[in-house]
Short mmCIF file of C-alpha atoms in Angstrom, two decimals:
data_model
loop_
_atom_site.label_atom_id
_atom_site.label_comp_id
_atom_site.label_asym_id
_atom_site.label_seq_id
_atom_site.Cartn_x
_atom_site.Cartn_y
_atom_site.Cartn_z
CA MET A 1 88.91 148.32 93.96
CA ALA A 2 89.39 149.37 97.59
CA ASN A 3 87.04 146.65 98.87
CA ASP A 4 88.77 144.01 96.75
CA SER A 5 92.16 145.16 98.01
CA MET A 6 91.03 145.04 101.63
CA GLU A 7 89.73 141.50 101.11
CA LYS A 8 93.06 140.55 99.57
CA ILE A 9 94.91 142.03 102.54
CA GLY A 10 92.68 140.04 104.87
CA GLY A 11 93.43 136.83 103.01
CA LEU A 12 97.16 137.48 103.00
CA ARG A 13 97.08 138.31 106.71
CA GLU A 14 95.36 134.98 107.43
CA ARG A 15 98.08 133.14 105.49
CA LEU A 16 100.79 135.02 107.36
CA MET A 17 99.27 134.44 110.80
CA ALA A 18 98.90 130.74 110.01
CA LEU A 19 102.69 130.65 109.68
CA ARG A 20 103.36 132.40 112.97
CA GLY A 21 103.17 129.30 115.16
CA HIS A 22 105.28 127.24 112.80
CA LEU A 23 107.98 129.93 112.70
CA ASP A 24 108.11 130.00 116.53
CA LEU A 25 109.04 133.68 116.54
CA ASP A 26 109.14 134.16 120.32
CA ARG A 27 111.64 131.34 120.76
CA LYS A 28 113.77 132.69 117.93
CA ARG A 29 113.81 136.20 119.37
CA SER A 30 114.82 134.80 122.76
CA ARG A 31 117.60 132.76 121.19
CA ILE A 32 118.87 135.79 119.25
CA ALA A 33 118.99 137.83 122.47
CA LEU A 34 120.86 135.02 124.27
CA ILE A 35 123.50 134.75 121.55
CA GLU A 36 123.92 138.52 121.53
CA ARG A 37 124.57 138.46 125.28
CA GLU A 38 127.01 135.56 125.06
CA SER A 39 128.89 137.22 122.18
CA THR A 40 129.81 140.11 124.46
CA LEU A 41 131.53 137.82 126.98
CA PRO A 42 135.34 137.84 126.92
CA THR A 43 135.37 134.01 126.67
CA PHE A 44 133.08 133.88 123.64
CA TRP A 45 135.91 133.33 121.12
CA ASP A 46 137.78 130.79 123.24
CA ASP A 47 136.08 128.09 121.15
CA ASN A 48 136.28 129.55 117.65
CA THR A 49 134.24 126.80 115.97
CA LYS A 50 131.40 127.08 118.48
CA ALA A 51 131.41 130.89 118.27
CA GLN A 52 131.16 130.89 114.50
CA ALA A 53 128.35 128.31 114.62
CA MET A 54 126.41 130.47 117.07
CA LEU A 55 126.83 133.60 114.95
CA LYS A 56 125.69 131.66 111.89
CA GLU A 57 122.66 130.44 113.84
CA LYS A 58 121.91 134.04 114.92
CA SER A 59 122.08 135.23 111.32
CA THR A 60 119.67 132.49 110.20
CA LEU A 61 117.21 133.24 113.02
CA GLU A 62 117.33 136.97 112.28
CA ALA A 63 116.60 136.31 108.62
CA SER A 64 113.57 134.19 109.50
CA VAL A 65 112.16 136.74 111.97
CA GLY A 66 112.98 139.60 109.62
CA SER A 67 111.13 137.97 106.72
CA PHE A 68 107.97 137.61 108.79
CA GLU A 69 108.20 141.18 110.10
CA LYS A 70 108.81 142.54 106.60
CA ALA A 71 105.67 140.83 105.27
CA LEU A 72 103.63 142.05 108.25
CA ARG A 73 104.87 145.64 107.77
CA GLY A 74 103.99 145.43 104.09
CA LEU A 75 100.41 144.42 104.91
CA ASP A 76 100.06 147.10 107.59
CA ASP A 77 101.45 149.78 105.25
CA ALA A 78 99.15 148.76 102.40
CA GLN A 79 96.10 148.75 104.69
CA THR A 80 96.96 152.17 106.12
CA LEU A 81 97.49 153.60 102.63
CA LEU A 82 94.19 152.16 101.44
CA GLU A 83 92.32 153.65 104.39
CA LEU A 84 93.90 157.07 103.78
CA ALA A 85 93.14 156.84 100.07
CA ALA A 86 89.48 156.12 100.85
CA GLU A 87 89.29 159.11 103.21
CA MET A 88 90.98 161.44 100.72
CA ASN A 89 89.28 159.93 97.66
CA ASP A 90 92.74 159.40 96.15
CA PRO A 91 92.67 156.70 93.42
CA ALA A 92 96.44 157.01 92.81
CA SER A 93 97.26 156.09 96.41
CA ALA A 94 94.77 153.23 96.29
CA GLN A 95 96.49 151.88 93.18
CA GLU A 96 99.88 152.21 94.87
CA ALA A 97 98.63 150.14 97.78
CA GLU A 98 97.22 147.54 95.42
CA ASP A 99 100.52 147.33 93.52
CA SER A 100 102.50 146.81 96.73
CA LEU A 101 100.53 143.68 97.59
CA GLY A 102 102.25 141.70 94.85
CA ALA A 103 105.61 141.96 96.63
CA VAL A 104 104.00 141.12 99.98
CA GLU A 105 102.33 138.04 98.51
CA ALA A 106 105.70 136.91 97.10
CA ASP A 107 107.27 137.33 100.56
CA ILE A 108 104.53 135.25 102.17
CA ALA A 109 104.94 132.56 99.50
CA LYS A 110 108.65 132.36 100.38
CA LEU A 111 107.75 131.92 104.05
CA GLU A 112 105.30 129.15 103.14
CA LEU A 113 108.03 127.43 101.15
CA ALA A 114 110.42 127.79 104.09
CA ARG A 115 107.84 125.93 106.15
CA MET A 116 108.32 122.96 103.84
CA LEU A 117 112.09 123.15 104.40
CA SER A 118 112.02 122.49 108.12
CA GLY A 119 113.38 118.94 108.09
CA GLU A 120 116.28 118.06 110.35
CA GLN A 121 118.82 118.16 107.51
CA ASP A 122 117.09 120.46 105.00
CA ARG A 123 119.56 123.28 105.62
CA SER A 124 122.53 120.98 105.00
CA TYR A 125 124.93 120.82 102.11
CA CYS A 126 124.34 117.72 100.03
CA PHE A 127 125.67 115.13 97.62
CA MET A 128 124.00 114.32 94.31
CA ASP A 129 124.49 111.11 92.31
CA ILE A 130 123.49 111.02 88.62
CA ASN A 131 123.45 107.61 86.97
CA ALA A 132 122.86 106.83 83.31
CA GLY A 133 120.12 104.25 82.71
CA ALA A 134 118.42 102.72 79.70
CA GLY A 135 119.39 104.38 76.43
CA GLY A 136 123.04 103.51 75.81
CA THR A 137 125.25 106.41 74.73
CA ASP A 138 122.26 108.76 74.74
CA SER A 139 121.64 108.06 78.43
CA MET A 140 125.29 108.80 79.26
CA ASP A 141 125.08 112.06 77.34
CA TRP A 142 121.83 112.77 79.17
CA ALA A 143 123.58 112.26 82.52
CA ALA A 144 126.11 114.92 81.48
CA MET A 145 123.28 117.25 80.43
CA LEU A 146 121.62 116.80 83.83
CA MET A 147 124.90 117.53 85.58
CA ARG A 148 125.18 120.78 83.63
CA MET A 149 121.53 121.65 84.39
CA TYR A 150 121.95 121.16 88.13
CA THR A 151 125.29 122.97 88.14
CA ARG A 152 123.62 125.99 86.51
CA TYR A 153 120.71 125.83 88.96
CA CYS A 154 123.09 125.75 91.90
CA GLU A 155 125.19 128.60 90.51
CA GLN A 156 122.05 130.73 90.15
CA ARG A 157 121.39 130.19 93.86
CA GLY A 158 124.96 131.05 94.76
CA TRP A 159 125.88 127.47 95.70
CA LYS A 160 129.24 125.86 95.06
CA VAL A 161 129.42 122.61 93.06
CA GLU A 162 132.35 120.23 92.72
CA ILE A 163 132.70 116.75 91.22
CA ASN A 164 133.62 114.11 93.81
CA ASP A 165 133.83 111.21 91.40
CA SER A 166 132.81 110.29 87.87
CA GLN A 167 132.96 107.45 85.37
CA GLU A 168 132.96 108.67 81.81
CA GLY A 169 131.06 106.97 79.02
CA GLU A 170 132.90 105.27 76.16
CA GLU A 171 131.63 107.74 73.54
CA ALA A 172 130.13 110.65 75.49
CA GLY A 173 128.87 111.83 78.84
CA PHE A 174 129.00 109.88 82.08
CA LYS A 175 127.97 106.45 83.26
CA ASN A 176 127.74 108.07 86.68
CA VAL A 177 128.86 111.26 88.36
CA SER A 178 128.81 112.32 92.01
CA LEU A 179 128.59 115.99 93.00
CA ARG A 180 129.07 117.80 96.29
CA ILE A 181 126.88 120.89 96.59
CA GLU A 182 127.74 123.50 99.18
CA GLY A 183 124.96 125.96 99.99
CA GLU A 184 122.36 126.68 102.63
CA TYR A 185 119.24 124.53 102.11
CA ALA A 186 120.92 122.67 99.24
CA TYR A 187 119.54 119.33 100.47
CA GLY A 188 116.12 120.78 101.22
CA TYR A 189 115.67 122.03 97.68
CA LEU A 190 117.43 119.34 95.69
CA LYS A 191 115.70 116.42 97.40
CA ALA A 192 112.74 117.43 95.20
CA GLU A 193 114.75 116.18 92.18
CA VAL A 194 115.19 112.59 93.33
CA GLY A 195 113.92 110.12 90.75
CA VAL A 196 114.24 109.11 87.11
CA HIS A 197 114.46 111.78 84.41
CA ARG A 198 113.46 110.93 80.82
CA LEU A 199 114.79 112.59 77.65
CA VAL A 200 113.21 112.30 74.20
CA ARG A 201 115.12 113.80 71.25
CA ILE A 202 116.63 113.18 67.82
CA SER A 203 119.78 111.34 68.79
CA PRO A 204 123.06 112.99 67.77
CA PHE A 205 124.60 109.51 68.01
CA ASP A 206 122.21 107.87 65.50
CA ALA A 207 123.44 107.99 61.90
CA ASN A 208 119.81 107.82 60.73
CA ALA A 209 118.77 110.75 62.97
CA ARG A 210 116.03 108.76 64.66
CA ARG A 211 114.18 109.82 67.78
CA GLN A 212 115.56 108.13 70.91
CA THR A 213 114.53 107.94 74.56
CA ALA A 214 117.13 108.03 77.32
CA PHE A 215 116.91 107.78 81.10
CA ALA A 216 119.06 108.86 84.03
CA SER A 217 118.42 108.69 87.77
CA VAL A 218 119.12 111.38 90.36
CA ASP A 219 119.65 110.68 94.05
CA VAL A 220 120.37 113.27 96.75
CA TYR A 221 121.48 112.85 100.36
CA PRO A 222 122.60 115.34 103.00
CA GLU A 223 126.10 116.10 104.20
CA VAL A 224 125.76 115.15 107.84
CA ASP A 225 127.66 117.35 110.28
CA ASP A 226 129.50 116.16 113.38
CA SER A 227 126.52 116.84 115.64
CA ILE A 228 124.78 113.76 114.16
CA GLN A 229 126.33 110.54 115.44
CA ILE A 230 126.61 107.84 112.79
CA ASP A 231 128.23 104.68 114.15
CA ILE A 232 130.44 103.02 111.52
CA PRO A 233 132.35 100.07 113.08
CA GLU A 234 135.84 99.57 111.65
CA LYS A 235 135.01 95.93 110.80
CA ASP A 236 132.27 97.17 108.44
CA ILE A 237 134.70 99.20 106.33
CA GLU A 238 137.03 98.20 103.52
CA LEU A 239 139.32 101.08 102.51
CA LYS A 240 141.88 101.20 99.71
CA PHE A 241 143.67 103.85 97.71
CA ILE A 242 143.83 103.65 93.93
CA ARG A 243 145.10 105.74 91.08
CA GLY A 244 142.35 108.09 89.93
CA GLY A 245 141.17 108.73 86.41
CA GLY A 246 140.52 112.11 84.88
CA ALA A 247 140.00 114.17 81.78
CA GLY A 248 143.72 114.27 80.99
CA GLY A 249 146.41 116.90 81.32
CA GLN A 250 146.77 118.45 84.74
CA LYS A 251 143.58 116.80 85.98
CA VAL A 252 145.05 113.29 85.90
CA ASN A 253 145.76 111.99 89.39
CA LYS A 254 149.18 110.39 88.89
CA THR A 255 149.49 109.03 92.43
CA SER A 256 147.40 106.45 94.28
CA SER A 257 145.53 109.02 96.33
CA THR A 258 141.94 108.27 95.25
CA ALA A 259 140.07 106.85 98.24
CA GLN A 260 137.66 103.96 97.66
CA LEU A 261 135.48 103.05 100.60
CA ARG A 262 133.23 99.99 100.74
CA HIS A 263 130.58 99.66 103.48
CA LEU A 264 130.24 95.91 103.80
CA PRO A 265 126.74 95.65 105.40
CA THR A 266 125.06 97.78 102.72
CA GLY A 267 127.40 97.27 99.76
CA ILE A 268 127.74 101.05 99.34
CA ILE A 269 130.94 102.00 97.51
CA ILE A 270 132.26 105.56 97.73
CA THR A 271 135.08 106.79 95.50
CA CYS A 272 136.57 110.23 96.06
CA GLN A 273 139.34 111.83 94.02
CA THR A 274 138.58 115.52 94.53
CA GLU A 275 141.74 116.24 96.52
CA ARG A 276 145.36 115.33 95.87
CA SER A 277 146.08 113.83 99.28
CA GLN A 278 144.98 110.43 100.53
CA SER A 279 143.94 111.90 103.87
CA ALA A 280 141.66 114.55 102.36
CA ASN A 281 140.00 112.06 100.00
CA LYS A 282 139.55 109.57 102.83
CA ASP A 283 137.86 112.22 105.01
CA MET A 284 135.52 113.22 102.19
CA ALA A 285 134.67 109.58 101.42
CA PHE A 286 133.71 109.01 105.06
CA LYS A 287 131.64 112.20 105.02
CA ILE A 288 129.76 111.00 101.94
CA LEU A 289 129.22 107.57 103.52
CA ARG A 290 127.84 109.14 106.69
CA GLY A 291 125.37 111.08 104.58
CA ARG A 292 124.33 107.95 102.68
CA LEU A 293 123.82 105.97 105.87
CA TYR A 294 121.89 108.81 107.50
CA GLU A 295 119.58 109.01 104.51
CA LEU A 296 119.04 105.25 104.52
CA GLU A 297 118.04 105.38 108.18
CA MET A 298 115.65 108.27 107.56
CA LYS A 299 114.02 106.37 104.72
CA LYS A 300 113.52 103.37 106.99
CA ARG A 301 111.91 105.52 109.68
CA GLU A 302 109.84 107.61 107.31
CA ALA A 303 109.02 105.64 104.19
CA GLU A 304 106.63 108.36 103.05
CA ARG A 305 109.31 111.06 103.26
CA ASP A 306 110.31 110.57 99.66
CA ALA A 307 107.51 109.26 97.47
CA ALA A 308 109.66 109.48 94.37
CA GLU A 309 112.26 107.16 95.87
CA ALA A 310 109.60 104.69 96.93
CA GLN A 311 108.13 104.68 93.41
CA LYS A 312 111.49 104.34 91.68
CA LYS A 313 111.80 101.10 89.70
CA ASP A 314 114.30 100.58 86.89
CA ILE A 315 115.91 103.61 85.28
CA SER A 316 113.67 103.07 82.26
CA PHE A 317 110.09 103.34 81.00
CA GLY A 318 107.26 103.80 83.48
CA SER A 319 109.36 105.07 86.38
CA GLN A 320 110.20 108.66 85.43
CA ILE A 321 109.26 111.71 87.50
CA ARG A 322 109.85 114.21 84.70
CA SER A 323 109.98 114.11 80.91
CA TYR A 324 112.09 116.42 78.76
CA VAL A 325 110.84 116.23 75.17
CA LEU A 326 112.90 117.93 72.45
CA ALA A 327 111.25 116.22 69.47
CA PRO A 328 108.73 116.07 67.81
CA TYR A 329 107.55 118.96 70.04
CA ARG A 330 109.31 120.78 72.90
CA MET A 331 108.03 120.35 76.43
CA VAL A 332 109.26 119.63 79.97
CA LYS A 333 106.60 118.14 82.23
CA ASP A 334 106.80 116.95 85.81
CA LEU A 335 104.58 113.90 86.16
CA ARG A 336 104.23 114.30 89.94
CA THR A 337 102.97 117.89 90.03
CA GLY A 338 101.73 118.53 86.47
CA VAL A 339 103.98 121.60 86.14
CA GLU A 340 105.10 122.01 82.53
CA THR A 341 106.79 124.49 80.22
CA GLY A 342 107.66 124.74 76.55
CA ASN A 343 110.87 126.64 77.28
CA VAL A 344 113.07 123.56 77.31
CA ASP A 345 116.31 125.50 76.77
CA ALA A 346 115.72 127.57 79.92
CA VAL A 347 115.09 124.44 82.00
CA LEU A 348 118.23 122.73 80.71
CA ASP A 349 120.06 125.95 81.57
CA GLY A 350 119.00 125.63 85.22
CA GLU A 351 115.56 127.27 85.40
CA LEU A 352 114.07 124.69 87.77
CA GLU A 353 112.40 126.90 90.36
CA SER A 354 108.80 126.21 89.32
CA PHE A 355 109.36 122.42 89.35
CA VAL A 356 111.21 122.37 92.67
CA THR A 357 108.76 124.71 94.41
CA ALA A 358 105.69 122.78 93.28
CA GLN A 359 107.15 119.49 94.51
CA LEU A 360 108.16 120.94 97.89
CA MET A 361 104.75 122.55 98.32
CA GLY A 362 103.06 119.19 97.74
CA VAL A 363 101.31 120.06 94.46
CA LYS A 364 99.76 116.91 92.97
CA ASN A 365 99.14 116.17 89.31
CA PRO A 366 95.44 115.22 89.00
CA ASN A 367 96.19 113.41 85.73
CA ARG A 368 99.18 111.42 86.98
CA ALA A 369 97.83 108.08 85.83
CA ALA A 370 97.11 109.41 82.35
CA SER A 371 100.51 111.14 82.16
CA GLU A 372 102.39 107.96 82.73
#
C-alpha cells in the first residue's frame, strides 16, 4: 500500500505543479503585498469605491494562493507520514496518510476547475434568460421548472437571484423570464448551461395523460462592470416607460415605472420592472444591455467560446444539450458530456454540479451522434 500511495502522491504533485504557472503565484503574492502596503496609507480610504475593490481583489488573490498552498501542504504531510510509517512499520499511520489523499485530490480538482474559470468576465455576476420553446403549455411550465432549478442551484452556492422581467403563460409557467444572479463566478459557472433543455414526461395538462416533449432555451451573459467600456450611442437607443405586470396584490406595478429599452442596431429589447422607480429600472436595463452587447462582441471574436450557442437551432427537436426524462423511465443526460443520473428529483432541485463541472472541464460525450 505504501508504494501505491507514494505513486499517487507523485501523480497528484505533478497535477498540482502543472497548475503553478497558470495560477501565477509570484505575481499574486507581489500584488497582495502591494495592496497591504497601500492599505496602511492615510489616503487609502479617500476613494472608498477603489479601496473596497482593492480589498476584494486582495481577498480573491489570497484565496487562490491559499488553495494552492493548502494542497501542497497536504501532499507534503501525507508523504512525510508515509515515510515515517514505513520506518516505524506502522500500518495505522500509513492508512491515515492514504485516507488524507482524498481531500487533497478534491482540492486539486477545485484548482483545475478554477483554471477553466479564468475568462475575462468569468468572475462576474450574470443575467439568465429562459425562453419557452416547442411544446405549448408544457414548455411554459418547463421554463418555470428550469427557473426553480437554477434558483435552487444558485441558493446552494450562496448566490442571490432576482427576477428582472417575466411574461407569464396563459395557463401555467412562463413564456420567458429574465433573472439577475449575484455571486462570484456566477457567469463562469452558468455559461455551461447555455442551450436548449428538453423535458419528457406525462403531461399534467393533457386530459388523456399522454407523454409529451417540451423544450426551453437558456442563455447567459455577464454583468459588465464600469471598467469595460461599451459604447452605446444615444441614437441607437429607444427608451420608454410602461406600466408593469405582475402576479397581483402588492407585486403589481401600478405606475409607469417599468423601463423598456430597445437597441435599434441589434433589435435587442430589455424590459426591467424589478425596482419601483423609473431611474433604477432604467439603470438596470442599461446594465443588462451592456452585458448583452459585450457577450455578442465576445461571440464574434471567439466563435468557439460557446459551442452550445453555435450549435443552437430552433428550441425544438435535434438541438437540445440535455434531456430530462420523467417517463417512461427517469434519467437526466447531458448530450455534450455524457454525464447522466437517474436521480431526476435531485437535479430539478438544483443538484447540477456534476453537469456544470464536466462541461467546464471539457469532457466530451464519445456517443454524441448516437445520443442525438
